[in-house]
Amino acid sequence: QAQVVESGGGLVQPGGSLRLSCTTSIRIFSIYNLGWYRQGPGNQRELVAAISRLGSTKYVDSVKGRFTISRNVAKNTVYLQMNDLKSEDSAVYFCNTAQDDVAFLPWGQGTQVTVSS
């Protein structure tokens, strides 16, 4: 049984927006900092955004001012609102723990984001 389930990806034109969702268990959601990672073709997986249990956030420089990570406690869900998307944002996006920036859950299937005209 998957411990995280990602959704919300798709094909969008440059400058467009998408909102990704990640649903996990109550236990994982309440104990760990969570984050969104991405892996583009030929690239290593990188942590894009993270949110702590207390709601503090951090972002990789390339998405600052464009992406917003948030969480809904009632739904055990973490979101990634992505605005002003660029072609270089195209990747498979994954959700995982980000405790000290470390992902230690089994990786889910991720959700594909393609930015193209």
PDB file of C-alpha atoms in Angstrom:
ATOM      1  CA  GLN A   1       0.000   0.000   0.000  1.00  0.00           C
ATOM      2  CA  ALA A   2       1.401   3.339  -1.065  1.00  0.00           C
ATOM      3  CA  GLN A   3       2.310   5.631   1.804  1.00  0.00           C
ATOM      4  CA  VAL A   4       1.981   8.748  -0.317  1.00  0.00           C
ATOM      5  CA  VAL A   5      -0.299   9.391  -3.255  1.00  0.00           C
ATOM      6  CA  GLU A   6       0.505  12.250  -5.601  1.00  0.00           C
ATOM      7  CA  SER A   7      -1.872  13.812  -8.098  1.00  0.00           C
ATOM      8  CA  GLY A   8      -2.528  16.970 -10.062  1.00  0.00           C
ATOM      9  CA  GLY A   9       0.080  16.903 -12.780  1.00  0.00           C
ATOM     10  CA  GLY A  10      -0.575  17.528 -16.437  1.00  0.00           C
ATOM     11  CA  LEU A  11       0.359  19.432 -19.570  1.00  0.00           C
ATOM     12  CA  VAL A  12       0.409  23.206 -19.282  1.00  0.00           C
ATOM     13  CA  GLN A  13       1.707  26.052 -21.386  1.00  0.00           C
ATOM     14  CA  PRO A  14       4.590  28.239 -20.212  1.00  0.00           C
ATOM     15  CA  GLY A  15       3.290  30.800 -17.750  1.00  0.00           C
ATOM     16  CA  GLY A  16       0.477  28.524 -16.659  1.00  0.00           C
ATOM     17  CA  SER A  17      -0.348  27.074 -13.268  1.00  0.00           C
ATOM     18  CA  LEU A  18      -0.938  23.696 -11.667  1.00  0.00           C
ATOM     19  CA  ARG A  19      -1.662  22.521  -8.142  1.00  0.00           C
ATOM     20  CA  LEU A  20      -0.250  19.209  -7.007  1.00  0.00           C
ATOM     21  CA  SER A  21      -1.673  17.235  -4.104  1.00  0.00           C
ATOM     22  CA  CYS A  22      -0.044  14.649  -1.859  1.00  0.00           C
ATOM     23  CA  THR A  23      -2.132  12.602   0.542  1.00  0.00           C
ATOM     24  CA  THR A  24      -0.553  10.455   3.199  1.00  0.00           C
ATOM     25  CA  SER A  25      -1.381   8.747   6.475  1.00  0.00           C
ATOM     26  CA  ILE A  26      -2.244  10.628   9.643  1.00  0.00           C
ATOM     27  CA  ARG A  27       0.877   9.203  11.294  1.00  0.00           C
ATOM     28  CA  ILE A  28       3.273  10.366   8.596  1.00  0.00           C
ATOM     29  CA  PHE A  29       1.567  13.712   8.234  1.00  0.00           C
ATOM     30  CA  SER A  30       1.697  14.446  11.940  1.00  0.00           C
ATOM     31  CA  ILE A  31       5.251  13.299  12.630  1.00  0.00           C
ATOM     32  CA  TYR A  32       7.382  14.373   9.685  1.00  0.00           C
ATOM     33  CA  ASN A  33       8.279  17.400   7.686  1.00  0.00           C
ATOM     34  CA  LEU A  34       7.113  16.787   4.144  1.00  0.00           C
ATOM     35  CA  GLY A  35       8.378  17.924   0.803  1.00  0.00           C
ATOM     36  CA  TRP A  36       7.962  17.903  -2.932  1.00  0.00           C
ATOM     37  CA  TYR A  37      10.790  16.525  -5.025  1.00  0.00           C
ATOM     38  CA  ARG A  38      11.167  16.442  -8.784  1.00  0.00           C
ATOM     39  CA  GLN A  39      13.205  14.530 -11.314  1.00  0.00           C
ATOM     40  CA  GLY A  40      13.535  15.733 -14.863  1.00  0.00           C
ATOM     41  CA  PRO A  41      14.959  13.720 -17.772  1.00  0.00           C
ATOM     42  CA  GLY A  42      18.619  13.029 -17.155  1.00  0.00           C
ATOM     43  CA  ASN A  43      18.590  14.872 -13.845  1.00  0.00           C
ATOM     44  CA  GLN A  44      18.956  13.791 -10.275  1.00  0.00           C
ATOM     45  CA  ARG A  45      15.949  14.042  -8.024  1.00  0.00           C
ATOM     46  CA  GLU A  46      15.925  17.323  -6.129  1.00  0.00           C
ATOM     47  CA  LEU A  47      13.977  18.709  -3.213  1.00  0.00           C
ATOM     48  CA  VAL A  48      11.909  21.605  -4.534  1.00  0.00           C
ATOM     49  CA  ALA A  49       9.906  22.681  -1.495  1.00  0.00           C
ATOM     50  CA  ALA A  50       9.422  21.535   2.075  1.00  0.00           C
ATOM     51  CA  ILE A  51       7.040  22.293   4.895  1.00  0.00           C
ATOM     52  CA  SER A  52       7.557  21.519   8.555  1.00  0.00           C
ATOM     53  CA  ARG A  53       4.965  20.200  10.983  1.00  0.00           C
ATOM     54  CA  LEU A  54       4.656  23.746  12.283  1.00  0.00           C
ATOM     55  CA  GLY A  55       4.121  25.171   8.821  1.00  0.00           C
ATOM     56  CA  SER A  56       7.449  26.787   8.080  1.00  0.00           C
ATOM     57  CA  THR A  57       8.472  26.493   4.448  1.00  0.00           C
ATOM     58  CA  LYS A  58      11.559  26.547   2.288  1.00  0.00           C
ATOM     59  CA  TYR A  59      12.198  26.417  -1.434  1.00  0.00           C
ATOM     60  CA  VAL A  60      14.965  25.775  -3.893  1.00  0.00           C
ATOM     61  CA  ASP A  61      16.080  29.053  -5.454  1.00  0.00           C
ATOM     62  CA  SER A  62      14.752  28.211  -8.917  1.00  0.00           C
ATOM     63  CA  VAL A  63      11.126  28.156  -7.733  1.00  0.00           C
ATOM     64  CA  LYS A  64      11.096  30.908  -5.117  1.00  0.00           C
ATOM     65  CA  GLY A  65       8.316  33.376  -5.780  1.00  0.00           C
ATOM     66  CA  ARG A  66       6.546  30.985  -8.154  1.00  0.00           C
ATOM     67  CA  PHE A  67       5.766  27.866  -6.077  1.00  0.00           C
ATOM     68  CA  THR A  68       3.947  27.682  -2.761  1.00  0.00           C
ATOM     69  CA  ILE A  69       3.807  24.630  -0.527  1.00  0.00           C
ATOM     70  CA  SER A  70       0.985  24.310   1.976  1.00  0.00           C
ATOM     71  CA  ARG A  71      -0.770  21.686   4.058  1.00  0.00           C
ATOM     72  CA  ASN A  72      -4.327  20.812   5.031  1.00  0.00           C
ATOM     73  CA  VAL A  73      -4.302  19.107   8.416  1.00  0.00           C
ATOM     74  CA  ALA A  74      -7.886  17.899   8.160  1.00  0.00           C
ATOM     75  CA  LYS A  75      -7.119  16.076   4.915  1.00  0.00           C
ATOM     76  CA  ASN A  76      -3.555  14.886   5.642  1.00  0.00           C
ATOM     77  CA  THR A  77      -2.638  16.551   2.381  1.00  0.00           C
ATOM     78  CA  VAL A  78       0.253  18.666   1.219  1.00  0.00           C
ATOM     79  CA  TYR A  79      -0.143  20.900  -1.826  1.00  0.00           C
ATOM     80  CA  LEU A  80       2.261  22.498  -4.242  1.00  0.00           C
ATOM     81  CA  GLN A  81       0.819  25.482  -6.065  1.00  0.00           C
ATOM     82  CA  MET A  82       2.957  26.141  -9.118  1.00  0.00           C
ATOM     83  CA  ASN A  83       2.582  29.436 -10.965  1.00  0.00           C
ATOM     84  CA  ASP A  84       4.421  30.962 -13.909  1.00  0.00           C
ATOM     85  CA  LEU A  85       5.590  27.537 -14.977  1.00  0.00           C
ATOM     86  CA  LYS A  86       8.641  27.244 -17.203  1.00  0.00           C
ATOM     87  CA  SER A  87       9.822  24.478 -19.499  1.00  0.00           C
ATOM     88  CA  GLU A  88      12.576  23.649 -17.035  1.00  0.00           C
ATOM     89  CA  ASP A  89       9.919  22.800 -14.444  1.00  0.00           C
ATOM     90  CA  SER A  90       8.931  19.776 -16.536  1.00  0.00           C
ATOM     91  CA  ALA A  91       9.580  16.690 -14.425  1.00  0.00           C
ATOM     92  CA  VAL A  92       7.968  13.930 -12.448  1.00  0.00           C
ATOM     93  CA  TYR A  93       7.041  15.359  -9.063  1.00  0.00           C
ATOM     94  CA  PHE A  94       7.130  13.217  -5.960  1.00  0.00           C
ATOM     95  CA  CYS A  95       6.078  13.709  -2.372  1.00  0.00           C
ATOM     96  CA  ASN A  96       8.095  12.305   0.524  1.00  0.00           C
ATOM     97  CA  THR A  97       9.425  13.143   3.940  1.00  0.00           C
ATOM     98  CA  ALA A  98      11.841  16.045   4.149  1.00  0.00           C
ATOM     99  CA  GLN A  99      13.152  15.522   7.645  1.00  0.00           C
ATOM    100  CA  ASP A 100      16.551  17.235   7.482  1.00  0.00           C
ATOM    101  CA  ASP A 101      15.921  17.185   3.722  1.00  0.00           C
ATOM    102  CA  VAL A 102      15.938  13.399   3.719  1.00  0.00           C
ATOM    103  CA  ALA A 103      13.324  11.292   1.940  1.00  0.00           C
ATOM    104  CA  PHE A 104      12.973   7.911   3.574  1.00  0.00           C
ATOM    105  CA  LEU A 105       9.588   6.603   2.536  1.00  0.00           C
ATOM    106  CA  PRO A 106       9.319   4.333  -0.496  1.00  0.00           C
ATOM    107  CA  TRP A 107       8.847   6.533  -3.532  1.00  0.00           C
ATOM    108  CA  GLY A 108       5.365   6.721  -4.979  1.00  0.00           C
ATOM    109  CA  GLN A 109       4.553   6.868  -8.660  1.00  0.00           C
ATOM    110  CA  GLY A 110       4.777  10.622  -8.758  1.00  0.00           C
ATOM    111  CA  THR A 111       2.845  12.911 -11.024  1.00  0.00           C
ATOM    112  CA  GLN A 112       4.100  14.135 -14.389  1.00  0.00           C
ATOM    113  CA  VAL A 113       4.276  17.861 -15.057  1.00  0.00           C
ATOM    114  CA  THR A 114       4.978  18.913 -18.626  1.00  0.00           C
ATOM    115  CA  VAL A 115       5.374  22.566 -19.529  1.00  0.00           C
ATOM    116  CA  SER A 116       5.257  23.040 -23.251  1.00  0.00           C
ATOM    117  CA  SER A 117       3.663  25.234 -25.884  1.00  0.00           C
TER     118      SER A 117
END
